[in-house]
Amino acid sequence: MNKLLLRFYIPPILFLLLTAITAEAQVAVNISDKLKQQIFRFNEVDCFEDVHSALGIAQIKSSAFVNKFKVNKQATPITAEPGTAYWYRVKINHNPQSRNNWILEFFDQTIDSITVYSPDKNYNYTATLLGSSRPFSARFYQHKNFSLNLNNSLSGEYIYYIRIKSHQPVNVIMVLRSVNWFISYALDEYFFFGIFYGMILVFGLYNLMMFIAMRQRQYLYYIAYNLSIGLYEMCADGIAYQYIWPGSPMWNHNAYGVALFSASIFSVLFAQSLLNLKVNAPRLNKLVWWVIGLRSLFFVLCLTVNPNWFSYKIIEIVPLTLAFFTGCYVLINGYRAARFFVIGYLFLLTGFVVKALIALNLWWLPVTASAYYSLSFCFIMEMVFISFAIGDKVRLLKKQEEQAQLHIIRQLKLNEELKDALNKNLEAQVQERTKELVEKSTLIEQQNEELTTVNDLLKQQAEEISRMNVLLEQDNTILHQDIEKISHDRVMSAEVDFEEFSKIYPDRETCFKFLSDLKWENGYGCRKCGNTHYGHGHLPYSRRCSKCGYEESVIAYTILQNTRIPINKAFYMIFLMYSTKGKISSHKLSEILSIRQSTCWAYSSRIKKVMESRKKEIKNAGDKGWSRLVVE
């Protein structure tokens, strides 16, 4: 009988003892007026993963699940699997002598559902529902974080159970705070929020005024980027849910994805415009458009296929790294306006890496307020340095403009000096000629009597001479035209060498002037807005639209666009291809022009395609047909 009793009672007793030992292994957090707050860390939190999300508090608190809770080994617990219920167990040592009221607070505002099971004196549990899936008005404290009051009348150690379920991975940052400290902290926090979002508005208004003054799209991109970042921070901080859409929980779950997409697109567009990648880094400019297209495709898939994909925020490292790399690239290549841009994006990249490490649970330190708001601080630093970068670019442009004006002034001064010298020379020549005329006039007067006798004969001879002069002038004009035609035909013949060809097109300036006259011979029209008024652009003979500011270089939309060979050699190659009807080989072109054969082959192939497409147009064009191949 005794053996039978031992067999039935000893195992349960051992199980209860083991359970008690295991339960006591968890460290309790003490309520003390000496501390303002206590963040739950490491062995202060036990975790259990409810894969099927089917367990209730009655099962979780039973003895069968006591040993299934594992001690948290991470600085901050994280829910790894979306849609799975995670249970957390914390132990609080209540002190009824405390003069403060205490609350339990959760930092991460993106948690969909939080159910806190609070015990009473008899260990009966009451559920409190929190989370972003509930209307904001349902919260006890109208604060961006999730908070609930603790029973301050309890004495001793009590276990609290927290059930968390969310559609995306979240950080479970639990804090025990006194209400006094909560109020003080909240006031300070909202004060700094006001400064932060106020700075975003100030920078936005500043760039809006710059856009009105400068009419450059980069300012609009930066305004949109700033507002997008501000909206994302409001979504992440819970400010947007509190003040903008407090009654729309479903929209609140996905709003951050829309803001993040907008911030990514406008950040690379701003970098593209500020760094002038189209000129300074054409290949990176194409890569930027590819990244914009792929990021837009991913955004559409998130909207149409699975909104939970918005949680893959790590994808933003691609456009952010690309913008930082392009800034470094153009800075190394001598574009000084990129230096502050690189510093600003280095801050932003650092803040993003810290937030990514926290989100991926790779952050080895406890998540404090400074780490949690590191991205906001880095964004402020980025705004400051980007403003410096914009101002630096304006300063450099102004300096270039001043240098150009000084060059024009020096040239005008030189022209004035040449004009004075020429006038003096002409005055000396006029005086000398006048002296000669006076001497001849005296001689004529002396011979006047002798000439009177033959005056009639001279009149007849004068009439004959006048008639002959008219005929000579006509012959001279015809001869001059024939000489010019022969010279031009000689230069335009297929046998002419590059040296003779260069007499007509000797340098880059002459070629650009010829292109400008040829390209806009029928008048200028902006390719963006159709405006017909223009001003001079930054490049030689380029034209800038007076309405939209679009600048079109003289080689844009011509067969010479993106060519890297000297432009007069490119002219000569077009001429040779036209005059030989495309039969000259790339090896011969390489020998004549001293250019690599592969380059000659690529460019001559391009010319052949244009010749083929314009066969009818250049058929009867004669010696000027080669110029019709230039403008596409």
XYZ file of N, CA and C in Angstrom, residues 30 73 91 95 103 124 212 285 294 300 374 401 421 455 460 530 553-554 560 611 628:
63
model
N 11.255 44.726 -9.719
C 10.744 45.327 -8.490
C 10.179 46.720 -8.756
N 16.728 35.383 -24.548
C 18.177 35.557 -24.636
C 18.566 36.731 -25.518
N 7.391 38.909 -14.570
C 7.080 38.836 -13.140
C 7.379 40.204 -12.524
N 4.753 46.703 -4.838
C 5.033 47.349 -3.553
C 3.878 48.293 -3.237
N 2.444 51.963 -14.645
C 1.820 51.478 -15.878
C 2.786 50.549 -16.593
N -6.734 35.661 -10.307
C -7.692 35.645 -11.412
C -7.256 36.709 -12.422
N 10.668 78.607 -56.252
C 10.030 79.767 -56.863
C 11.079 80.714 -57.438
N 23.071 57.255 -64.114
C 21.762 57.858 -64.380
C 20.788 56.803 -64.910
N 12.008 49.283 -60.830
C 11.854 48.054 -60.047
C 11.183 48.342 -58.700
N 3.657 48.229 -56.525
C 2.396 47.788 -57.134
C 2.053 46.371 -56.687
N 17.169 56.900 -33.492
C 18.417 57.220 -34.188
C 18.166 57.666 -35.623
N 29.090 81.608 -62.997
C 28.478 82.710 -63.724
C 29.329 83.977 -63.618
N 43.050 100.735 -81.321
C 44.266 100.606 -82.126
C 43.949 100.669 -83.615
N 40.078 116.979 -123.508
C 38.945 116.654 -122.631
C 37.853 115.876 -123.341
N 35.052 110.543 -124.141
C 34.688 109.351 -124.916
C 35.357 108.097 -124.320
N 7.025 72.688 -75.927
C 6.676 73.295 -77.205
C 6.919 74.795 -77.259
N 21.267 70.515 -75.544
C 22.575 70.773 -76.128
C 22.503 70.696 -77.638
N 23.561 71.206 -78.288
C 23.549 71.271 -79.747
C 23.684 69.888 -80.385
N 25.366 62.702 -83.582
C 26.587 62.901 -82.794
C 26.355 62.749 -81.306
N 21.710 56.450 -93.125
C 21.717 56.587 -94.587
C 20.632 55.718 -95.215
N 22.658 66.262 -94.098
C 21.308 65.846 -93.722
C 21.307 64.557 -92.902
